[in-house]
Every structure is written in structure tokens, then in C-alpha cells.
DNA sequence: TAGTGGTCTAGACCACCGA
DNA sequence: CGGTGGTCTAGACCACTAG
């Protein structure tokens, strides 16, 4: 895992930042970091770039590398940003994983929409996995996911009652590290209201999209409806 | 603008992709591209990386570089992804810019929350800019933005009735190219319902965050409430 | 003007995919 | 096995910021 040079640098910097080592919010310059870690400046740049993507730091040409003060504060209860590991840690609350209730689990031929999203041939089968996630007694997400059978032929109901991605990671060495999501909002329907404990006027957040493994293979198409108070998506966008 | 090597490569590839040059969705390999464009492989990698960030393409080790078929389809009416230029083009519909109605425009001392978000000293002044954006007769966004006076001392009401970012770009050579946003949903309030023509049960999408210039300077803190049907945020996330 | 990030090159070796 | 992306290095020069 950490046998890559730039990964080592990422981890080290992340730790140092979280420990508050850089009180003035300024990191050493790239050349110094390269020497400290005994790596090339390119590798330092690659590592810093990763932290920039996450919104942890930002750079200013001619001035230096700085910690984003907002990053340290903006840690919502249930967020999606994947601090370090993978999408595994998408939904967390103080490091605690949510409870999962399985609402439905079956195998069916992929509908055209799903076929396309997951790059499947007509007639290929997918699991449909319907789950409800909750923290303590507050449900916050209804999830309707589709996973190609051929990618995980041995999936069982027990496995999906836990974290599917954790299973893939630990038992199969498949890491889910990319996603392509569309985020929107919607009026809640009867089912939403019942499952998420919502009043009729209260809306849901909707997230829909595809998750990819670190090898670029699409592994899940998912449609998620979230309690509006618990949807909080942070993005950091750098164009160009 | 396009005097950078990797920018040249980005533009060229983007054009070729949109023109459908790669019918099989597969791009030439990195070494070939490097030769074609007469640049180093590193520069090709940097350009490809940019396209990956935008979700246009993805790579598979040992196999090649491929166009994301979803990218070509997922072009919502009002989206936020900034294809190429800057945040300028955030809200577009068939290349048409929205109508803007100015609801309020004044100068006031920055509140603590705003101070922090924009890295201001206590007592510094900000413009508060309240606007309503619409396409044709359908309003879709209420915007409450704060911009440091010292960054744009000569701002007038006329300028904000158009695109502020366009003005900054064309007249001041300031490019707004980064954002740090939090996306959520909320029940609509009376004002939302009136301005956005919503029924009481219909929700709003909420986007709040900071925009940065290409120099890393925070230039606007913005709170946006959107008609739920017109909020569609696409993200492509690659962890690590 | 010195410090710092931005860009760019040339080349080496590794890891993975598919035929 | 050949093709392809992934990682990594060493070094050069440019562009911007700040004192």
C-alpha cells in the first residue's frame, strides 16, 4: 500500500497537517520537502497535487504552499470526500460506520440504462441491492445499487449487510476509488418519508452515478436518496 | 492562453474527441501522442490528467486510454462543471447565458464568517450582491454573494447585472478557476417559493462556498439556492 | 532580487493487460 | 510476450510574489 514514493509523502504530510505541525499554515517549499523525504521534486509535486485535489492545501506561485483553513473545519457528519482510503469511508460519523439494513437483494438481467453505465453486454446479469443506512436510529440514505454478477460472482446477502467495498478491498484486493456522480434534489415520495422519517414537505437529496475500481472498471451503478439534512457533499474544483 | 504545451494538447484532444475522431472510444497511446504533438510524454500525461479530472476520459493500465461514453451524454440543462474556460460558464443552456436580475447591492463590513472564508482582516469591507438568475421566464437560482471591496474597488451595479467573472476576466485579467463548494438540499422558504416559482412542498438545492482566482486568492463567498429541478451537479472523483 | 511554484524534457524501469 | 500506463529521477528554465 505505502510502497509508492508519492504515497509515502502523502501519508506523512497528511499526518503532519492533522497533527497541526504547520501552525502558520505554511508548508516547506517543494525543494525542501524533496530533500526531507529524499525523493525527487516531481514526486513531491505529485503528492501535493493529491492534497490539493482534496482541498487540504493550496498553492500560490511565488509564495508557497498553504493549508486550507476551511479544510480543518468543514468536516460534516456524513460526508463524502474519502479522506485517504477509498469510497469505503464515504459515510462516517466520528469514525463509526453506519448500520445497514438490507431491503432487497436479487439477480436480474441488466436494463439498457444499467448496461450502458456499467459497460455490459446485453443479457448480462446484475445484482440489485437495496439498502437503508442509518446512524443510531436515524436513517439517512436509501440506496439502490447494481453490481455486475461476473465481477463478484460469490456475493451473498451477508456480505452486503456490511460494507461491500470493504469486502472487495480486504478479500479481493479490489479498490473502489473513483466515482462519477450527479447530485440533485427532489420532493420526497411516500417511501422516502416512511424509510427516512421525513415529513411530507421535507425533500431528499439525490445522488446517482457510477463507481469505478482503481483499475478503471465500473463496478456499481447506484441511485441514492438521502435525508436532506444529512446530504452534504464537498467539492473542490480546479479547472484547467 | 494557449502558449503552454500541455494546454495545446488539451485543446487539441478536446476538439478531436468532440468531433468524434475516436470512433472506437480509444485514444492513441501516450508515447504516440507525445510524438504526434512533438512534446514529452510527461506533458501528454499532464494534459490527459486534466481530461480525466473532467470525466472525459479514463485510463486502464496495460490497456489504454478511453473516452468516457457517459461524458458525451450527461450534459444537463444547467450544469456546473466548466468544460474548458472558467467558472464563467457555470450556468449555460445551449451556450446561452442566463438573465440576471439584481435584487440587492451594497457595501458592508465583513461578518466573521465571511472574513474567515475570504481571508480578510476584521473591519474590511465587502460587497453584498443579491441576484436572481433565470432562463427565459424560469428563475432557477437565488444568489447571495460577498466580494472583498479591495479586490474590485470599482464595482458597479451595472457590472453585476452581467457576468461578474466575465468582467474580471476581460477587463482585469483575473480568472476565477477554483471553487470549494458544499452541496446540500433544504425545504423551500417563502422567499424561495416566490422568487423561484416553487410550490410549498418543492425543495431547493443549496450550494455554498468559496471561489478562488487562478492566483489562489479567494474572491467570493457565495450562498446559492436553486430550483430543485435545475440543480444538477456532476462530479468526477478520483481518490489518491 | 531571492524564494518559490510552474512547466518541460529525456529517459529509465516496473506492473498490468490481452492475445 | 509486446503494448501500454504508472512511477520516478535529475535537471533546466520560466513566472510570479514579496520584502
mmCIF file with all atom_site columns, N, CA and C in Angstrom, chain A residues 4-65:
data_model
loop_
_atom_site.group_PDB
_atom_site.id
_atom_site.type_symbol
_atom_site.label_atom_id
_atom_site.label_alt_id
_atom_site.label_comp_id
_atom_site.label_asym_id
_atom_site.label_entity_id
_atom_site.label_seq_id
_atom_site.pdbx_PDB_ins_code
_atom_site.Cartn_x
_atom_site.Cartn_y
_atom_site.Cartn_z
_atom_site.occupancy
_atom_site.B_iso_or_equiv
_atom_site.pdbx_formal_charge
_atom_site.auth_seq_id
_atom_site.auth_comp_id
_atom_site.auth_asym_id
_atom_site.auth_atom_id
_atom_site.pdbx_PDB_model_num
ATOM 1   N N  . UNK A 1 4  ? 4.682  3.024  -2.479 1.00 0.00 ? 4  UNK A N  1
ATOM 2   C CA . UNK A 1 4  ? 4.948  4.009  -3.509 1.00 0.00 ? 4  UNK A CA 1
ATOM 3   C C  . UNK A 1 4  ? 5.525  5.271  -2.878 1.00 0.00 ? 4  UNK A C  1
ATOM 4   N N  . UNK A 1 5  ? 6.460  5.838  -3.566 1.00 0.00 ? 5  UNK A N  1
ATOM 5   C CA . UNK A 1 5  ? 7.132  7.017  -3.038 1.00 0.00 ? 5  UNK A CA 1
ATOM 6   C C  . UNK A 1 5  ? 6.151  8.137  -2.742 1.00 0.00 ? 5  UNK A C  1
ATOM 7   N N  . UNK A 1 6  ? 5.295  8.454  -3.717 1.00 0.00 ? 6  UNK A N  1
ATOM 8   C CA . UNK A 1 6  ? 4.440  9.628  -3.501 1.00 0.00 ? 6  UNK A CA 1
ATOM 9   C C  . UNK A 1 6  ? 3.359  9.345  -2.468 1.00 0.00 ? 6  UNK A C  1
ATOM 10  N N  . UNK A 1 7  ? 2.982  8.057  -2.325 1.00 0.00 ? 7  UNK A N  1
ATOM 11  C CA . UNK A 1 7  ? 2.018  7.691  -1.290 1.00 0.00 ? 7  UNK A CA 1
ATOM 12  C C  . UNK A 1 7  ? 2.610  7.924  0.095  1.00 0.00 ? 7  UNK A C  1
ATOM 13  N N  . UNK A 1 8  ? 3.847  7.596  0.203  1.00 0.00 ? 8  UNK A N  1
ATOM 14  C CA . UNK A 1 8  ? 4.544  7.800  1.468  1.00 0.00 ? 8  UNK A CA 1
ATOM 15  C C  . UNK A 1 8  ? 4.522  9.274  1.832  1.00 0.00 ? 8  UNK A C  1
ATOM 16  N N  . UNK A 1 9  ? 4.809  10.093 0.835  1.00 0.00 ? 9  UNK A N  1
ATOM 17  C CA . UNK A 1 9  ? 4.840  11.538 1.076  1.00 0.00 ? 9  UNK A CA 1
ATOM 18  C C  . UNK A 1 9  ? 3.446  12.037 1.448  1.00 0.00 ? 9  UNK A C  1
ATOM 19  N N  . UNK A 1 10 ? 2.423  11.560 0.735  1.00 0.00 ? 10 UNK A N  1
ATOM 20  C CA . UNK A 1 10 ? 1.050  11.958 1.040  1.00 0.00 ? 10 UNK A CA 1
ATOM 21  C C  . UNK A 1 10 ? 0.710  11.636 2.491  1.00 0.00 ? 10 UNK A C  1
ATOM 22  N N  . UNK A 1 11 ? 0.952  10.404 2.866  1.00 0.00 ? 11 UNK A N  1
ATOM 23  C CA . UNK A 1 11 ? 0.605  9.985  4.226  1.00 0.00 ? 11 UNK A CA 1
ATOM 24  C C  . UNK A 1 11 ? 1.318  10.820 5.272  1.00 0.00 ? 11 UNK A C  1
ATOM 25  N N  . UNK A 1 12 ? 2.598  11.014 5.036  1.00 0.00 ? 12 UNK A N  1
ATOM 26  C CA . UNK A 1 12 ? 3.390  11.763 6.005  1.00 0.00 ? 12 UNK A CA 1
ATOM 27  C C  . UNK A 1 12 ? 2.867  13.191 6.160  1.00 0.00 ? 12 UNK A C  1
ATOM 28  N N  . UNK A 1 13 ? 2.629  13.832 5.027  1.00 0.00 ? 13 UNK A N  1
ATOM 29  C CA . UNK A 1 13 ? 2.163  15.218 5.081  1.00 0.00 ? 13 UNK A CA 1
ATOM 30  C C  . UNK A 1 13 ? 0.791  15.314 5.721  1.00 0.00 ? 13 UNK A C  1
ATOM 31  N N  . UNK A 1 14 ? -0.068 14.371 5.341  1.00 0.00 ? 14 UNK A N  1
ATOM 32  C CA . UNK A 1 14 ? -1.410 14.358 5.889  1.00 0.00 ? 14 UNK A CA 1
ATOM 33  C C  . UNK A 1 14 ? -1.361 14.280 7.406  1.00 0.00 ? 14 UNK A C  1
ATOM 34  N N  . UNK A 1 15 ? -0.538 13.390 7.875  1.00 0.00 ? 15 UNK A N  1
ATOM 35  C CA . UNK A 1 15 ? -0.407 13.203 9.315  1.00 0.00 ? 15 UNK A CA 1
ATOM 36  C C  . UNK A 1 15 ? 0.113  14.477 9.974  1.00 0.00 ? 15 UNK A C  1
ATOM 37  N N  . UNK A 1 16 ? 1.137  15.031 9.382  1.00 0.00 ? 16 UNK A N  1
ATOM 38  C CA . UNK A 1 16 ? 1.722  16.244 9.951  1.00 0.00 ? 16 UNK A CA 1
ATOM 39  C C  . UNK A 1 16 ? 0.729  17.396 9.973  1.00 0.00 ? 16 UNK A C  1
ATOM 40  N N  . UNK A 1 17 ? -0.063 17.494 8.901  1.00 0.00 ? 17 UNK A N  1
ATOM 41  C CA . UNK A 1 17 ? -1.057 18.565 8.838  1.00 0.00 ? 17 UNK A CA 1
ATOM 42  C C  . UNK A 1 17 ? -2.112 18.373 9.920  1.00 0.00 ? 17 UNK A C  1
ATOM 43  N N  . UNK A 1 18 ? -2.606 17.147 10.030 1.00 0.00 ? 18 UNK A N  1
ATOM 44  C CA . UNK A 1 18 ? -3.642 16.885 11.017 1.00 0.00 ? 18 UNK A CA 1
ATOM 45  C C  . UNK A 1 18 ? -3.137 17.031 12.449 1.00 0.00 ? 18 UNK A C  1
ATOM 46  N N  . UNK A 1 19 ? -1.857 16.801 12.616 1.00 0.00 ? 19 UNK A N  1
ATOM 47  C CA . UNK A 1 19 ? -1.274 16.982 13.945 1.00 0.00 ? 19 UNK A CA 1
ATOM 48  C C  . UNK A 1 19 ? -0.983 18.444 14.245 1.00 0.00 ? 19 UNK A C  1
ATOM 49  N N  . UNK A 1 20 ? -1.230 19.292 13.263 1.00 0.00 ? 20 UNK A N  1
ATOM 50  C CA . UNK A 1 20 ? -1.016 20.716 13.491 1.00 0.00 ? 20 UNK A CA 1
ATOM 51  C C  . UNK A 1 20 ? 0.449  21.107 13.504 1.00 0.00 ? 20 UNK A C  1
ATOM 52  N N  . UNK A 1 21 ? 1.248  20.371 12.780 1.00 0.00 ? 21 UNK A N  1
ATOM 53  C CA . UNK A 1 21 ? 2.671  20.666 12.770 1.00 0.00 ? 21 UNK A CA 1
ATOM 54  C C  . UNK A 1 21 ? 2.982  22.029 12.145 1.00 0.00 ? 21 UNK A C  1
ATOM 55  N N  . UNK A 1 22 ? 2.144  22.423 11.177 1.00 0.00 ? 22 UNK A N  1
ATOM 56  C CA . UNK A 1 22 ? 2.405  23.692 10.493 1.00 0.00 ? 22 UNK A CA 1
ATOM 57  C C  . UNK A 1 22 ? 1.465  24.762 11.027 1.00 0.00 ? 22 UNK A C  1
ATOM 58  N N  . UNK A 1 23 ? 1.848  25.343 12.148 1.00 0.00 ? 23 UNK A N  1
ATOM 59  C CA . UNK A 1 23 ? 0.969  26.258 12.869 1.00 0.00 ? 23 UNK A CA 1
ATOM 60  C C  . UNK A 1 23 ? 0.669  27.502 12.044 1.00 0.00 ? 23 UNK A C  1
ATOM 61  N N  . UNK A 1 24 ? 1.622  27.901 11.218 1.00 0.00 ? 24 UNK A N  1
ATOM 62  C CA . UNK A 1 24 ? 1.409  29.104 10.428 1.00 0.00 ? 24 UNK A CA 1
ATOM 63  C C  . UNK A 1 24 ? 0.719  28.795 9.106  1.00 0.00 ? 24 UNK A C  1
ATOM 64  N N  . UNK A 1 25 ? 0.248  27.552 8.977  1.00 0.00 ? 25 UNK A N  1
ATOM 65  C CA . UNK A 1 25 ? -0.463 27.121 7.766  1.00 0.00 ? 25 UNK A CA 1
ATOM 66  C C  . UNK A 1 25 ? 0.418  27.130 6.518  1.00 0.00 ? 25 UNK A C  1
ATOM 67  N N  . UNK A 1 26 ? 1.697  27.201 6.710  1.00 0.00 ? 26 UNK A N  1
ATOM 68  C CA . UNK A 1 26 ? 2.594  27.214 5.551  1.00 0.00 ? 26 UNK A CA 1
ATOM 69  C C  . UNK A 1 26 ? 3.479  25.975 5.562  1.00 0.00 ? 26 UNK A C  1
ATOM 70  N N  . UNK A 1 27 ? 3.537  25.300 4.436  1.00 0.00 ? 27 UNK A N  1
ATOM 71  C CA . UNK A 1 27 ? 4.395  24.125 4.331  1.00 0.00 ? 27 UNK A CA 1
ATOM 72  C C  . UNK A 1 27 ? 5.775  24.535 3.823  1.00 0.00 ? 27 UNK A C  1
ATOM 73  N N  . UNK A 1 28 ? 6.762  23.704 4.076  1.00 0.00 ? 28 UNK A N  1
ATOM 74  C CA . UNK A 1 28 ? 8.089  23.960 3.500  1.00 0.00 ? 28 UNK A CA 1
ATOM 75  C C  . UNK A 1 28 ? 7.985  23.958 1.969  1.00 0.00 ? 28 UNK A C  1
ATOM 76  N N  . UNK A 1 29 ? 8.912  24.569 1.315  1.00 0.00 ? 29 UNK A N  1
ATOM 77  C CA . UNK A 1 29 ? 8.820  24.604 -0.148 1.00 0.00 ? 29 UNK A CA 1
ATOM 78  C C  . UNK A 1 29 ? 9.136  23.244 -0.761 1.00 0.00 ? 29 UNK A C  1
ATOM 79  N N  . UNK A 1 30 ? 8.785  23.103 -2.015 1.00 0.00 ? 30 UNK A N  1
ATOM 80  C CA . UNK A 1 30 ? 8.851  21.797 -2.663 1.00 0.00 ? 30 UNK A CA 1
ATOM 81  C C  . UNK A 1 30 ? 10.251 21.199 -2.676 1.00 0.00 ? 30 UNK A C  1
ATOM 82  N N  . UNK A 1 31 ? 11.230 22.078 -2.871 1.00 0.00 ? 31 UNK A N  1
ATOM 83  C CA . UNK A 1 31 ? 12.594 21.554 -2.930 1.00 0.00 ? 31 UNK A CA 1
ATOM 84  C C  . UNK A 1 31 ? 13.040 21.019 -1.567 1.00 0.00 ? 31 UNK A C  1
ATOM 85  N N  . UNK A 1 32 ? 12.636 21.719 -0.526 1.00 0.00 ? 32 UNK A N  1
ATOM 86  C CA . UNK A 1 32 ? 12.977 21.272 0.828  1.00 0.00 ? 32 UNK A CA 1
ATOM 87  C C  . UNK A 1 32 ? 12.284 19.948 1.143  1.00 0.00 ? 32 UNK A C  1
ATOM 88  N N  . UNK A 1 33 ? 11.003 19.859 0.797  1.00 0.00 ? 33 UNK A N  1
ATOM 89  C CA . UNK A 1 33 ? 10.266 18.620 1.037  1.00 0.00 ? 33 UNK A CA 1
ATOM 90  C C  . UNK A 1 33 ? 10.936 17.457 0.311  1.00 0.00 ? 33 UNK A C  1
ATOM 91  N N  . UNK A 1 34 ? 11.367 17.719 -0.892 1.00 0.00 ? 34 UNK A N  1
ATOM 92  C CA . UNK A 1 34 ? 12.028 16.680 -1.682 1.00 0.00 ? 34 UNK A CA 1
ATOM 93  C C  . UNK A 1 34 ? 13.261 16.160 -0.948 1.00 0.00 ? 34 UNK A C  1
ATOM 94  N N  . UNK A 1 35 ? 14.012 17.078 -0.400 1.00 0.00 ? 35 UNK A N  1
ATOM 95  C CA . UNK A 1 35 ? 15.206 16.662 0.336  1.00 0.00 ? 35 UNK A CA 1
ATOM 96  C C  . UNK A 1 35 ? 14.839 15.904 1.601  1.00 0.00 ? 35 UNK A C  1
ATOM 97  N N  . UNK A 1 36 ? 13.893 16.481 2.366  1.00 0.00 ? 36 UNK A N  1
ATOM 98  C CA . UNK A 1 36 ? 13.461 15.861 3.617  1.00 0.00 ? 36 UNK A CA 1
ATOM 99  C C  . UNK A 1 36 ? 13.048 14.411 3.414  1.00 0.00 ? 36 UNK A C  1
ATOM 100 N N  . UNK A 1 37 ? 12.259 14.198 2.388  1.00 0.00 ? 37 UNK A N  1
ATOM 101 C CA . UNK A 1 37 ? 11.732 12.852 2.149  1.00 0.00 ? 37 UNK A CA 1
ATOM 102 C C  . UNK A 1 37 ? 12.665 12.036 1.271  1.00 0.00 ? 37 UNK A C  1
ATOM 103 N N  . UNK A 1 38 ? 13.703 12.715 0.794  1.00 0.00 ? 38 UNK A N  1
ATOM 104 C CA . UNK A 1 38 ? 14.657 12.020 -0.041 1.00 0.00 ? 38 UNK A CA 1
ATOM 105 C C  . UNK A 1 38 ? 14.038 11.484 -1.323 1.00 0.00 ? 38 UNK A C  1
ATOM 106 N N  . UNK A 1 39 ? 13.274 12.327 -1.944 1.00 0.00 ? 39 UNK A N  1
ATOM 107 C CA . UNK A 1 39 ? 12.640 11.961 -3.217 1.00 0.00 ? 39 UNK A CA 1
ATOM 108 C C  . UNK A 1 39 ? 12.814 13.115 -4.191 1.00 0.00 ? 39 UNK A C  1
ATOM 109 N N  . UNK A 1 40 ? 12.406 12.902 -5.419 1.00 0.00 ? 40 UNK A N  1
ATOM 110 C CA . UNK A 1 40 ? 12.547 13.966 -6.411 1.00 0.00 ? 40 UNK A CA 1
ATOM 111 C C  . UNK A 1 40 ? 11.464 15.018 -6.227 1.00 0.00 ? 40 UNK A C  1
ATOM 112 N N  . UNK A 1 41 ? 11.692 16.178 -6.780 1.00 0.00 ? 41 UNK A N  1
ATOM 113 C CA . UNK A 1 41 ? 10.698 17.231 -6.668 1.00 0.00 ? 41 UNK A CA 1
ATOM 114 C C  . UNK A 1 41 ? 9.412  16.823 -7.380 1.00 0.00 ? 41 UNK A C  1
ATOM 115 N N  . UNK A 1 42 ? 9.527  16.088 -8.469 1.00 0.00 ? 42 UNK A N  1
ATOM 116 C CA . UNK A 1 42 ? 8.331  15.628 -9.195 1.00 0.00 ? 42 UNK A CA 1
ATOM 117 C C  . UNK A 1 42 ? 7.430  14.805 -8.290 1.00 0.00 ? 42 UNK A C  1
ATOM 118 N N  . UNK A 1 43 ? 8.050  13.956 -7.486 1.00 0.00 ? 43 UNK A N  1
ATOM 119 C CA . UNK A 1 43 ? 7.253  13.113 -6.599 1.00 0.00 ? 43 UNK A CA 1
ATOM 120 C C  . UNK A 1 43 ? 6.563  13.953 -5.536 1.00 0.00 ? 43 UNK A C  1
ATOM 121 N N  . UNK A 1 44 ? 7.285  14.941 -5.046 1.00 0.00 ? 44 UNK A N  1
ATOM 122 C CA . UNK A 1 44 ? 6.662  15.858 -4.087 1.00 0.00 ? 44 UNK A CA 1
ATOM 123 C C  . UNK A 1 44 ? 5.474  16.540 -4.752 1.00 0.00 ? 44 UNK A C  1
ATOM 124 N N  . UNK A 1 45 ? 5.662  16.985 -5.973 1.00 0.00 ? 45 UNK A N  1
ATOM 125 C CA . UNK A 1 45 ? 4.577  17.670 -6.685 1.00 0.00 ? 45 UNK A CA 1
ATOM 126 C C  . UNK A 1 45 ? 3.372  16.757 -6.840 1.00 0.00 ? 45 UNK A C  1
ATOM 127 N N  . UNK A 1 46 ? 3.651  15.510 -7.155 1.00 0.00 ? 46 UNK A N  1
ATOM 128 C CA . UNK A 1 46 ? 2.540  14.565 -7.328 1.00 0.00 ? 46 UNK A CA 1
ATOM 129 C C  . UNK A 1 46 ? 1.771  14.391 -6.019 1.00 0.00 ? 46 UNK A C  1
ATOM 130 N N  . UNK A 1 47 ? 2.498  14.303 -4.934 1.00 0.00 ? 47 UNK A N  1
ATOM 131 C CA . UNK A 1 47 ? 1.861  14.144 -3.628 1.00 0.00 ? 47 UNK A CA 1
ATOM 132 C C  . UNK A 1 47 ? 1.062  15.399 -3.269 1.00 0.00 ? 47 UNK A C  1
ATOM 133 N N  . UNK A 1 48 ? 1.675  16.550 -3.437 1.00 0.00 ? 48 UNK A N  1
ATOM 134 C CA . UNK A 1 48 ? 0.996  17.801 -3.110 1.00 0.00 ? 48 UNK A CA 1
ATOM 135 C C  . UNK A 1 48 ? -0.267 17.947 -3.956 1.00 0.00 ? 48 UNK A C  1
ATOM 136 N N  . UNK A 1 49 ? -0.159 17.544 -5.193 1.00 0.00 ? 49 UNK A N  1
ATOM 137 C CA . UNK A 1 49 ? -1.296 17.641 -6.091 1.00 0.00 ? 49 UNK A CA 1
ATOM 138 C C  . UNK A 1 49 ? -2.498 16.860 -5.566 1.00 0.00 ? 49 UNK A C  1
ATOM 139 N N  . UNK A 1 50 ? -2.194 15.716 -5.006 1.00 0.00 ? 50 UNK A N  1
ATOM 140 C CA . UNK A 1 50 ? -3.261 14.902 -4.447 1.00 0.00 ? 50 UNK A CA 1
ATOM 141 C C  . UNK A 1 50 ? -3.944 15.632 -3.286 1.00 0.00 ? 50 UNK A C  1
ATOM 142 N N  . UNK A 1 51 ? -3.152 16.272 -2.460 1.00 0.00 ? 51 UNK A N  1
ATOM 143 C CA . UNK A 1 51 ? -3.716 17.009 -1.330 1.00 0.00 ? 51 UNK A CA 1
ATOM 144 C C  . UNK A 1 51 ? -4.497 18.233 -1.810 1.00 0.00 ? 51 UNK A C  1
ATOM 145 N N  . UNK A 1 52 ? -4.039 18.807 -2.893 1.00 0.00 ? 52 UNK A N  1
ATOM 146 C CA . UNK A 1 52 ? -4.748 19.954 -3.475 1.00 0.00 ? 52 UNK A CA 1
ATOM 147 C C  . UNK A 1 52 ? -6.120 19.502 -3.965 1.00 0.00 ? 52 UNK A C  1
ATOM 148 N N  . UNK A 1 53 ? -6.147 18.359 -4.648 1.00 0.00 ? 53 UNK A N  1
ATOM 149 C CA . UNK A 1 53 ? -7.412 17.831 -5.156 1.00 0.00 ? 53 UNK A CA 1
ATOM 150 C C  . UNK A 1 53 ? -8.421 17.661 -4.033 1.00 0.00 ? 53 UNK A C  1
ATOM 151 N N  . UNK A 1 54 ? -7.938 17.306 -2.873 1.00 0.00 ? 54 UNK A N  1
ATOM 152 C CA . UNK A 1 54 ? -8.848 17.077 -1.748 1.00 0.00 ? 54 UNK A CA 1
ATOM 153 C C  . UNK A 1 54 ? -9.199 18.360 -1.022 1.00 0.00 ? 54 UNK A C  1
ATOM 154 N N  . UNK A 1 55 ? -8.602 19.458 -1.465 1.00 0.00 ? 55 UNK A N  1
ATOM 155 C CA . UNK A 1 55 ? -8.920 20.723 -0.826 1.00 0.00 ? 55 UNK A CA 1
ATOM 156 C C  . UNK A 1 55 ? -8.174 20.937 0.471  1.00 0.00 ? 55 UNK A C  1
ATOM 157 N N  . UNK A 1 56 ? -7.198 20.094 0.754  1.00 0.00 ? 56 UNK A N  1
ATOM 158 C CA . UNK A 1 56 ? -6.459 20.242 2.006  1.00 0.00 ? 56 UNK A CA 1
ATOM 159 C C  . UNK A 1 56 ? -5.499 21.410 1.976  1.00 0.00 ? 56 UNK A C  1
ATOM 160 N N  . UNK A 1 57 ? -4.870 21.592 0.856  1.00 0.00 ? 57 UNK A N  1
ATOM 161 C CA . UNK A 1 57 ? -3.884 22.663 0.726  1.00 0.00 ? 57 UNK A CA 1
ATOM 162 C C  . UNK A 1 57 ? -4.120 23.419 -0.576 1.00 0.00 ? 57 UNK A C  1
ATOM 163 N N  . UNK A 1 58 ? -3.485 24.561 -0.699 1.00 0.00 ? 58 UNK A N  1
ATOM 164 C CA . UNK A 1 58 ? -3.477 25.224 -1.996 1.00 0.00 ? 58 UNK A CA 1
ATOM 165 C C  . UNK A 1 58 ? -2.128 25.886 -2.191 1.00 0.00 ? 58 UNK A C  1
ATOM 166 N N  . UNK A 1 59 ? -1.809 26.152 -3.419 1.00 0.00 ? 59 UNK A N  1
ATOM 167 C CA . UNK A 1 59 ? -0.504 26.736 -3.709 1.00 0.00 ? 59 UNK A CA 1
ATOM 168 C C  . UNK A 1 59 ? -0.658 28.091 -4.358 1.00 0.00 ? 59 UNK A C  1
ATOM 169 N N  . UNK A 1 60 ? 0.354  28.899 -4.160 1.00 0.00 ? 60 UNK A N  1
ATOM 170 C CA . UNK A 1 60 ? 0.361  30.229 -4.737 1.00 0.00 ? 60 UNK A CA 1
ATOM 171 C C  . UNK A 1 60 ? 1.730  30.412 -5.351 1.00 0.00 ? 60 UNK A C  1
ATOM 172 N N  . UNK A 1 61 ? 1.730  30.598 -6.626 1.00 0.00 ? 61 UNK A N  1
ATOM 173 C CA . UNK A 1 61 ? 3.020  30.706 -7.307 1.00 0.00 ? 61 UNK A CA 1
ATOM 174 C C  . UNK A 1 61 ? 3.829  31.856 -6.718 1.00 0.00 ? 61 UNK A C  1
ATOM 175 N N  . UNK A 1 62 ? 5.054  31.594 -6.509 1.00 0.00 ? 62 UNK A N  1
ATOM 176 C CA . UNK A 1 62 ? 5.930  32.634 -5.984 1.00 0.00 ? 62 UNK A CA 1
ATOM 177 C C  . UNK A 1 62 ? 5.843  32.831 -4.489 1.00 0.00 ? 62 UNK A C  1
ATOM 178 N N  . UNK A 1 63 ? 4.815  32.259 -3.872 1.00 0.00 ? 63 UNK A N  1
ATOM 179 C CA . UNK A 1 63 ? 4.623  32.498 -2.440 1.00 0.00 ? 63 UNK A CA 1
ATOM 180 C C  . UNK A 1 63 ? 4.829  31.234 -1.615 1.00 0.00 ? 63 UNK A C  1
ATOM 181 N N  . UNK A 1 64 ? 4.208  30.152 -2.020 1.00 0.00 ? 64 UNK A N  1
ATOM 182 C CA . UNK A 1 64 ? 4.396  28.921 -1.257 1.00 0.00 ? 64 UNK A CA 1
ATOM 183 C C  . UNK A 1 64 ? 3.190  28.011 -1.248 1.00 0.00 ? 64 UNK A C  1
ATOM 184 N N  . UNK A 1 65 ? 3.247  27.031 -0.358 1.00 0.00 ? 65 UNK A N  1
ATOM 185 C CA . UNK A 1 65 ? 2.180  26.051 -0.225 1.00 0.00 ? 65 UNK A CA 1
ATOM 186 C C  . UNK A 1 65 ? 1.513  26.230 1.135  1.00 0.00 ? 65 UNK A C  1
#
